[in-house]
Amino acid sequence: MMKISGCLLLIGVLFSACKDEKGFTIDGKFSHATPKSKVYLFDIKKDSAVPLDSTVFSEQGEFQFTHSTKGTDFFRIAADNKQYMIIAKNGDQIKMTADLTDKNMAYSITGSQDADQLEVLNKTKNQYMSRLGKIQAEFDEAVAAQPDKRDVIMEQIRPRYTQEIEALNVAVLKFAQANSKSLAGFYAINLLNPSDYETEMIAYADQLKGTFNDNTAVTDFLSRMTKLKAVQVGQLAPDFTIDGLNGQPVKLSDYKGRYVMVDFWASWCMPCRQENPNLVKAYQTYKNENFTVLGISLDKDPAAWKNAITADKLAWDHASELKDFEGATVRLYQVDAIPSSFLIDPSGKIIAKGLRGEALDAFLNKTLL
């Protein structure tokens, strides 16, 4: 018996050592899949998905993909307008299951260290998404019963919903920090909103340096965080030259010696337009206290931009590249959502970001008076 057991153990070792290291395999089984309908494998490159392969579901909702990759990378399985993230490297034998009727797109994945870590993250996300789904269902039911009280019901439910979102973000951040040397952790940190977690994401990038140097998603992230670090509070504001409202060049350095708020906005941005009265009030209150504003519009339509300036009575300097989020100045300051603002002191240092409403007035009052 001992000899037989030893042989079986040896066979097991040899079998595990003979995995195909030239590629990886994904074996999937999806509930409620339509037999013979398509399922796709995508490679994730920067912000786009590159199609690699496709197949069809079996009668049991099964499918398989085999592919090769350089290093460890991100892939996506897509079917029936649902998408599922995969992390794989050559030699992995990944198994995944999902239910195509699940609107939260929960799925299970095993078969490699990265897959196991991704499974832990998914379970955490699914718990919160389930609770958020119940809150949403409760809201829908209440509104259906009393449609005329929709706004009141929303205000009642909003704190619970916001609390769950914040708790989810905290859990995702904790996972990312605990798995900083894993692509699963890297995937997690990218689920967070950079506007809310700039400091944490920059710190994460410092931990990540030297890891996954051959992964373009990682190198792109490190590059973005380096640029984002340059526009943090305490840093000297990067200088720029941009066309003003009259077509003449405007330089940030022209404002040196004054407090200037660089305000990124657009005529089509409703939160920006709603915030403009607060900015007008601040400008009128503090313009004689060495304070001014430089508005940088993300508009593409110059007429819409100019009309909004007039309509909102924005009596400060204005400039734009008329290129939406692709303008050089917008990218220099890593603006990915508006309104977005940077308050710069007379020495050219960024002293605050994202100030609005009462917070803006309080900061200016404390700083200038």
Short mmCIF file of C-alpha atoms in Angstrom, two decimals:
data_model
loop_
_atom_site.label_atom_id
_atom_site.label_comp_id
_atom_site.label_asym_id
_atom_site.label_seq_id
_atom_site.Cartn_x
_atom_site.Cartn_y
_atom_site.Cartn_z
CA MET A 1 0.00 0.00 0.00
CA MET A 2 2.83 2.40 0.84
CA LYS A 3 4.47 1.84 -2.56
CA ILE A 4 1.22 2.40 -4.44
CA SER A 5 0.52 5.55 -2.48
CA GLY A 6 4.04 6.78 -3.23
CA CYS A 7 3.55 6.16 -6.95
CA LEU A 8 0.25 8.01 -6.94
CA LEU A 9 1.90 10.93 -5.18
CA LEU A 10 4.70 10.95 -7.77
CA ILE A 11 2.17 10.87 -10.60
CA GLY A 12 0.37 13.81 -9.01
CA VAL A 13 3.60 15.81 -8.79
CA LEU A 14 4.51 15.02 -12.39
CA PHE A 15 1.01 15.93 -13.56
CA SER A 16 1.10 19.31 -11.80
CA ALA A 17 4.57 19.97 -13.19
CA CYS A 18 3.37 19.37 -16.73
CA LYS A 19 0.94 22.27 -16.92
CA ASP A 20 1.12 24.12 -20.22
CA GLU A 21 3.23 27.16 -19.40
CA LYS A 22 2.77 28.49 -22.95
CA GLY A 23 -0.73 29.72 -22.24
CA PHE A 24 -3.59 29.90 -19.76
CA THR A 25 -7.02 28.30 -19.82
CA ILE A 26 -10.35 29.70 -18.68
CA ASP A 27 -13.14 27.19 -18.10
CA GLY A 28 -16.44 28.88 -17.42
CA LYS A 29 -19.99 27.88 -16.60
CA PHE A 30 -22.69 30.55 -16.63
CA SER A 31 -26.21 30.01 -15.38
CA HIS A 32 -29.08 31.20 -17.60
CA ALA A 33 -26.83 31.41 -20.66
CA THR A 34 -28.55 30.90 -24.00
CA PRO A 35 -27.03 27.85 -25.72
CA LYS A 36 -25.02 28.74 -28.83
CA SER A 37 -24.99 32.43 -27.88
CA LYS A 38 -21.64 34.22 -28.01
CA VAL A 39 -19.12 34.72 -25.22
CA TYR A 40 -16.02 36.86 -25.76
CA LEU A 41 -12.48 37.16 -24.40
CA PHE A 42 -10.97 40.67 -24.35
CA ASP A 43 -7.49 41.93 -23.56
CA ILE A 44 -7.51 45.13 -21.46
CA LYS A 45 -5.18 47.80 -22.86
CA LYS A 46 -5.23 51.20 -21.16
CA ASP A 47 -8.86 52.35 -21.33
CA SER A 48 -9.93 50.01 -24.12
CA ALA A 49 -10.78 46.34 -24.51
CA VAL A 50 -9.15 44.51 -27.43
CA PRO A 51 -11.07 41.45 -28.68
CA LEU A 52 -8.96 38.29 -28.60
CA ASP A 53 -11.32 35.38 -29.13
CA SER A 54 -14.94 34.27 -29.06
CA THR A 55 -16.86 31.05 -28.70
CA VAL A 56 -20.41 29.90 -27.94
CA PHE A 57 -22.06 28.53 -24.82
CA SER A 58 -22.76 24.83 -24.67
CA GLU A 59 -26.21 23.52 -23.76
CA GLN A 60 -25.06 23.60 -20.12
CA GLY A 61 -23.76 27.17 -20.35
CA GLU A 62 -20.12 26.10 -20.49
CA PHE A 63 -17.28 27.62 -22.48
CA GLN A 64 -13.49 27.54 -22.66
CA PHE A 65 -10.73 29.91 -23.79
CA THR A 66 -7.03 29.21 -24.17
CA HIS A 67 -4.66 32.10 -24.73
CA SER A 68 -1.07 33.15 -24.07
CA THR A 69 0.23 36.36 -22.52
CA LYS A 70 3.42 38.10 -21.53
CA GLY A 71 3.64 38.26 -17.75
CA THR A 72 0.47 38.67 -15.69
CA ASP A 73 -2.29 40.74 -17.24
CA PHE A 74 -5.94 41.74 -17.23
CA PHE A 75 -8.59 40.13 -19.40
CA ARG A 76 -12.34 40.40 -19.60
CA ILE A 77 -15.04 37.84 -20.29
CA ALA A 78 -18.17 39.33 -21.89
CA ALA A 79 -21.56 37.77 -22.54
CA ASP A 80 -25.12 39.03 -22.76
CA ASN A 81 -24.03 42.64 -22.01
CA LYS A 82 -22.28 41.49 -18.82
CA GLN A 83 -18.53 41.84 -18.26
CA TYR A 84 -16.23 40.02 -15.82
CA MET A 85 -12.61 40.87 -15.01
CA ILE A 86 -9.96 38.14 -15.11
CA ILE A 87 -6.29 38.24 -14.08
CA ALA A 88 -4.19 35.55 -15.71
CA LYS A 89 -0.68 34.46 -16.63
CA ASN A 90 0.63 31.53 -18.64
CA GLY A 91 0.18 28.25 -16.78
CA ASP A 92 -3.01 29.30 -15.00
CA GLN A 93 -6.03 27.01 -15.20
CA ILE A 94 -8.86 29.31 -14.22
CA LYS A 95 -12.40 28.26 -13.45
CA MET A 96 -15.22 30.78 -13.22
CA THR A 97 -18.94 30.71 -12.66
CA ALA A 98 -21.59 33.42 -12.94
CA ASP A 99 -25.32 33.94 -13.27
CA LEU A 100 -26.18 36.08 -16.29
CA THR A 101 -29.41 37.21 -14.62
CA ASP A 102 -27.52 38.80 -11.70
CA LYS A 103 -27.63 42.55 -12.34
CA ASN A 104 -24.69 43.07 -9.94
CA MET A 105 -22.59 40.75 -12.14
CA ALA A 106 -21.33 38.71 -9.19
CA TYR A 107 -19.03 35.87 -10.23
CA SER A 108 -16.70 33.30 -8.73
CA ILE A 109 -13.15 32.66 -9.93
CA THR A 110 -10.44 30.21 -8.81
CA GLY A 111 -7.35 28.54 -10.22
CA SER A 112 -4.41 30.85 -9.49
CA GLN A 113 -3.13 33.08 -6.70
CA ASP A 114 -4.38 36.18 -8.48
CA ALA A 115 -7.72 34.52 -9.15
CA ASP A 116 -8.08 33.55 -5.49
CA GLN A 117 -7.31 37.12 -4.39
CA LEU A 118 -9.76 38.50 -6.95
CA GLU A 119 -12.36 36.09 -5.55
CA VAL A 120 -11.86 37.58 -2.07
CA LEU A 121 -12.33 41.09 -3.49
CA ASN A 122 -15.41 40.03 -5.41
CA LYS A 123 -17.03 38.53 -2.32
CA THR A 124 -16.46 41.79 -0.45
CA LYS A 125 -17.91 43.84 -3.30
CA ASN A 126 -20.87 41.49 -3.65
CA GLN A 127 -21.80 41.85 0.01
CA TYR A 128 -22.02 45.61 -0.29
CA MET A 129 -23.71 45.51 -3.69
CA SER A 130 -26.36 43.21 -2.24
CA ARG A 131 -27.06 45.68 0.56
CA LEU A 132 -27.12 48.59 -1.87
CA GLY A 133 -29.52 46.65 -4.07
CA LYS A 134 -31.90 46.17 -1.12
CA ILE A 135 -31.80 49.89 -0.34
CA GLN A 136 -32.51 50.69 -4.00
CA ALA A 137 -35.42 48.23 -4.03
CA GLU A 138 -36.78 49.78 -0.83
CA PHE A 139 -36.56 53.23 -2.46
CA ASP A 140 -38.29 52.07 -5.65
CA GLU A 141 -41.09 50.44 -3.64
CA ALA A 142 -41.62 53.53 -1.50
CA VAL A 143 -41.69 55.84 -4.54
CA ALA A 144 -44.13 53.54 -6.34
CA ALA A 145 -46.47 53.83 -3.33
CA GLN A 146 -46.04 57.60 -2.96
CA PRO A 147 -44.68 59.07 -6.21
CA ASP A 148 -45.40 62.64 -5.08
CA LYS A 149 -42.94 62.22 -2.17
CA ARG A 150 -39.99 61.02 -4.24
CA ASP A 151 -37.62 63.80 -3.10
CA VAL A 152 -38.53 63.33 0.57
CA ILE A 153 -38.01 59.57 0.35
CA MET A 154 -34.68 60.08 -1.39
CA GLU A 155 -33.45 62.37 1.38
CA GLN A 156 -34.52 59.78 3.96
CA ILE A 157 -32.71 56.92 2.25
CA ARG A 158 -29.66 58.80 0.96
CA PRO A 159 -27.66 58.64 4.26
CA ARG A 160 -27.92 54.84 4.39
CA TYR A 161 -26.96 54.50 0.74
CA THR A 162 -24.01 56.89 1.12
CA GLN A 163 -22.87 55.04 4.24
CA GLU A 164 -22.76 51.73 2.36
CA ILE A 165 -20.85 53.31 -0.54
CA GLU A 166 -18.30 54.79 1.83
CA ALA A 167 -17.94 51.48 3.67
CA LEU A 168 -17.42 49.69 0.35
CA ASN A 169 -14.71 52.17 -0.63
CA VAL A 170 -12.96 51.68 2.71
CA ALA A 171 -13.07 47.89 2.29
CA VAL A 172 -11.72 48.11 -1.28
CA LEU A 173 -8.91 50.42 -0.16
CA LYS A 174 -8.01 48.09 2.71
CA PHE A 175 -7.87 45.15 0.28
CA ALA A 176 -5.68 47.10 -2.16
CA GLN A 177 -3.24 48.12 0.55
CA ALA A 178 -3.01 44.55 1.85
CA ASN A 179 -2.31 43.25 -1.66
CA SER A 180 -0.03 45.94 -3.07
CA LYS A 181 2.20 43.40 -4.82
CA SER A 182 -0.72 41.74 -6.60
CA LEU A 183 -2.62 42.75 -9.72
CA ALA A 184 -5.78 42.03 -7.74
CA GLY A 185 -4.79 44.81 -5.36
CA PHE A 186 -3.95 47.05 -8.29
CA TYR A 187 -7.37 46.36 -9.79
CA ALA A 188 -8.96 47.25 -6.46
CA ILE A 189 -7.21 50.62 -6.11
CA ASN A 190 -8.45 51.55 -9.57
CA LEU A 191 -12.05 51.01 -8.48
CA LEU A 192 -11.77 54.09 -6.28
CA ASN A 193 -12.51 57.64 -7.37
CA PRO A 194 -9.19 59.52 -7.69
CA SER A 195 -10.90 62.76 -6.65
CA ASP A 196 -11.71 61.22 -3.26
CA TYR A 197 -8.62 59.06 -2.77
CA GLU A 198 -5.76 61.00 -4.35
CA THR A 199 -3.44 60.74 -1.35
CA GLU A 200 -4.03 57.00 -0.90
CA MET A 201 -3.57 56.28 -4.61
CA ILE A 202 -0.31 58.23 -4.78
CA ALA A 203 0.97 56.34 -1.71
CA TYR A 204 -0.11 53.08 -3.34
CA ALA A 205 1.84 53.98 -6.49
CA ASP A 206 4.97 54.45 -4.38
CA GLN A 207 4.50 50.92 -3.01
CA LEU A 208 3.90 49.53 -6.48
CA LYS A 209 7.08 50.88 -8.09
CA GLY A 210 9.35 48.15 -9.38
CA THR A 211 6.50 45.63 -9.57
CA PHE A 212 4.88 44.50 -12.84
CA ASN A 213 7.17 46.69 -14.95
CA ASP A 214 6.03 44.84 -18.08
CA ASN A 215 2.35 45.58 -17.46
CA THR A 216 1.14 48.61 -19.41
CA ALA A 217 -1.81 49.25 -17.09
CA VAL A 218 0.57 49.48 -14.13
CA THR A 219 3.10 51.69 -15.92
CA ASP A 220 0.29 54.00 -17.11
CA PHE A 221 -1.03 54.21 -13.54
CA LEU A 222 2.42 55.06 -12.18
CA SER A 223 2.78 57.77 -14.80
CA ARG A 224 -0.63 59.25 -13.91
CA MET A 225 0.16 59.20 -10.21
CA THR A 226 3.47 60.96 -10.82
CA LYS A 227 1.60 63.73 -12.63
CA LEU A 228 -1.10 63.80 -9.95
CA LYS A 229 1.55 64.10 -7.26
CA ALA A 230 2.78 67.27 -8.97
CA VAL A 231 -0.57 69.01 -8.38
CA GLN A 232 -1.09 68.10 -4.72
CA VAL A 233 -1.47 70.67 -1.97
CA GLY A 234 1.99 71.95 -1.05
CA GLN A 235 3.42 71.59 -4.55
CA LEU A 236 4.35 74.47 -6.84
CA ALA A 237 1.57 74.75 -9.41
CA PRO A 238 2.80 73.70 -12.88
CA ASP A 239 2.94 76.70 -15.18
CA PHE A 240 0.95 76.74 -18.40
CA THR A 241 0.06 78.97 -21.32
CA ILE A 242 -3.47 78.83 -22.71
CA ASP A 243 -5.56 80.93 -25.09
CA GLY A 244 -7.71 83.49 -23.32
CA LEU A 245 -11.25 84.55 -24.13
CA ASN A 246 -9.94 87.17 -26.53
CA GLY A 247 -7.52 84.75 -28.20
CA GLN A 248 -4.47 86.19 -26.45
CA PRO A 249 -2.20 83.81 -24.51
CA VAL A 250 -2.71 83.60 -20.74
CA LYS A 251 0.08 82.32 -18.48
CA LEU A 252 -0.35 81.11 -14.94
CA SER A 253 2.91 82.85 -14.08
CA ASP A 254 1.20 86.16 -14.92
CA TYR A 255 -0.74 85.76 -11.65
CA LYS A 256 2.29 85.29 -9.44
CA GLY A 257 2.09 87.59 -6.43
CA ARG A 258 -1.68 87.09 -6.09
CA TYR A 259 -4.00 84.42 -4.76
CA VAL A 260 -5.62 82.85 -7.82
CA MET A 261 -8.21 80.14 -8.04
CA VAL A 262 -7.83 78.10 -11.22
CA ASP A 263 -11.37 76.88 -11.84
CA PHE A 264 -11.99 74.08 -14.36
CA TRP A 265 -15.61 74.14 -15.53
CA ALA A 266 -17.87 74.00 -18.62
CA SER A 267 -21.15 75.47 -19.78
CA TRP A 268 -22.69 71.98 -20.03
CA CYS A 269 -21.66 71.01 -16.48
CA MET A 270 -24.71 71.54 -14.24
CA PRO A 271 -22.77 71.19 -10.94
CA CYS A 272 -20.38 73.84 -12.27
CA ARG A 273 -23.21 76.21 -13.14
CA GLN A 274 -24.81 75.60 -9.73
CA GLU A 275 -21.51 76.43 -8.02
CA ASN A 276 -20.88 79.60 -10.07
CA PRO A 277 -23.01 81.88 -7.82
CA ASN A 278 -20.83 80.85 -4.85
CA LEU A 279 -17.69 81.63 -6.83
CA VAL A 280 -19.12 84.98 -7.95
CA LYS A 281 -19.85 85.84 -4.31
CA ALA A 282 -16.32 84.88 -3.25
CA TYR A 283 -14.80 86.91 -6.07
CA GLN A 284 -16.82 90.00 -5.21
CA THR A 285 -16.00 89.63 -1.50
CA TYR A 286 -12.25 89.09 -1.83
CA LYS A 287 -11.19 90.65 -5.14
CA ASN A 288 -9.75 93.63 -3.25
CA GLU A 289 -7.80 91.29 -0.96
CA ASN A 290 -5.30 90.17 -3.61
CA PHE A 291 -7.62 87.38 -4.83
CA THR A 292 -8.78 86.56 -8.34
CA VAL A 293 -10.08 83.68 -10.44
CA LEU A 294 -8.93 82.16 -13.71
CA GLY A 295 -11.67 80.11 -15.33
CA ILE A 296 -10.57 77.32 -17.65
CA SER A 297 -13.45 75.91 -19.68
CA LEU A 298 -13.66 72.39 -21.05
CA ASP A 299 -16.21 73.50 -23.63
CA LYS A 300 -15.78 72.63 -27.27
CA ASP A 301 -18.35 75.15 -28.47
CA PRO A 302 -16.94 78.69 -28.05
CA ALA A 303 -20.41 80.25 -28.34
CA ALA A 304 -21.81 78.11 -25.51
CA TRP A 305 -18.76 78.95 -23.39
CA LYS A 306 -19.09 82.71 -23.92
CA ASN A 307 -22.85 82.68 -23.39
CA ALA A 308 -22.42 80.89 -20.04
CA ILE A 309 -19.85 83.46 -18.92
CA THR A 310 -22.32 86.24 -19.64
CA ALA A 311 -25.33 84.43 -18.18
CA ASP A 312 -23.56 83.55 -14.93
CA LYS A 313 -21.88 86.99 -14.63
CA LEU A 314 -18.37 85.56 -14.33
CA ALA A 315 -16.35 88.77 -14.22
CA TRP A 316 -12.86 87.27 -14.09
CA ASP A 317 -10.32 86.07 -16.66
CA HIS A 318 -11.24 83.12 -18.83
CA ALA A 319 -9.33 80.71 -21.06
CA SER A 320 -9.92 77.42 -22.87
CA GLU A 321 -8.37 74.95 -25.27
CA LEU A 322 -11.89 73.96 -26.40
CA LYS A 323 -10.90 70.28 -26.16
CA ASP A 324 -13.05 68.88 -23.37
CA PHE A 325 -10.93 66.64 -21.09
CA GLU A 326 -8.20 66.29 -23.72
CA GLY A 327 -6.78 69.82 -23.40
CA ALA A 328 -3.11 69.99 -22.45
CA THR A 329 -3.76 72.13 -19.37
CA VAL A 330 -6.60 69.88 -18.24
CA ARG A 331 -4.33 66.85 -18.54
CA LEU A 332 -1.44 68.69 -16.85
CA TYR A 333 -3.62 69.18 -13.78
CA GLN A 334 -5.05 65.64 -14.01
CA VAL A 335 -8.62 66.88 -14.08
CA ASP A 336 -10.98 63.95 -14.66
CA ALA A 337 -14.18 65.51 -13.28
CA ILE A 338 -15.57 69.02 -13.00
CA PRO A 339 -16.00 71.35 -11.24
CA SER A 340 -12.38 71.11 -10.14
CA SER A 341 -10.35 73.94 -8.66
CA PHE A 342 -6.87 74.75 -7.39
CA LEU A 343 -6.19 77.68 -5.07
CA ILE A 344 -2.66 78.99 -5.58
CA ASP A 345 -0.88 81.42 -3.25
CA PRO A 346 1.28 84.41 -4.29
CA SER A 347 4.43 82.25 -4.32
CA GLY A 348 2.84 79.87 -6.83
CA LYS A 349 2.16 77.05 -4.36
CA ILE A 350 -1.09 75.04 -4.34
CA ILE A 351 -2.69 75.63 -0.93
CA ALA A 352 -6.13 74.06 -1.44
CA LYS A 353 -8.14 72.00 -3.91
CA GLY A 354 -11.81 71.52 -4.64
CA LEU A 355 -13.12 74.30 -2.38
CA ARG A 356 -16.82 75.05 -2.87
CA GLY A 357 -19.60 77.05 -1.26
CA GLU A 358 -19.16 77.77 2.45
CA ALA A 359 -15.85 75.91 2.56
CA LEU A 360 -14.43 78.28 -0.07
CA ASP A 361 -15.61 81.37 1.80
CA ALA A 362 -14.30 80.07 5.13
CA PHE A 363 -10.87 79.27 3.67
CA LEU A 364 -10.54 82.65 1.93
CA ASN A 365 -11.74 84.49 5.04
CA LYS A 366 -9.16 82.72 7.19
CA THR A 367 -6.36 83.11 4.64
CA LEU A 368 -6.90 86.62 3.30
CA LEU A 369 -8.43 88.60 6.15
#
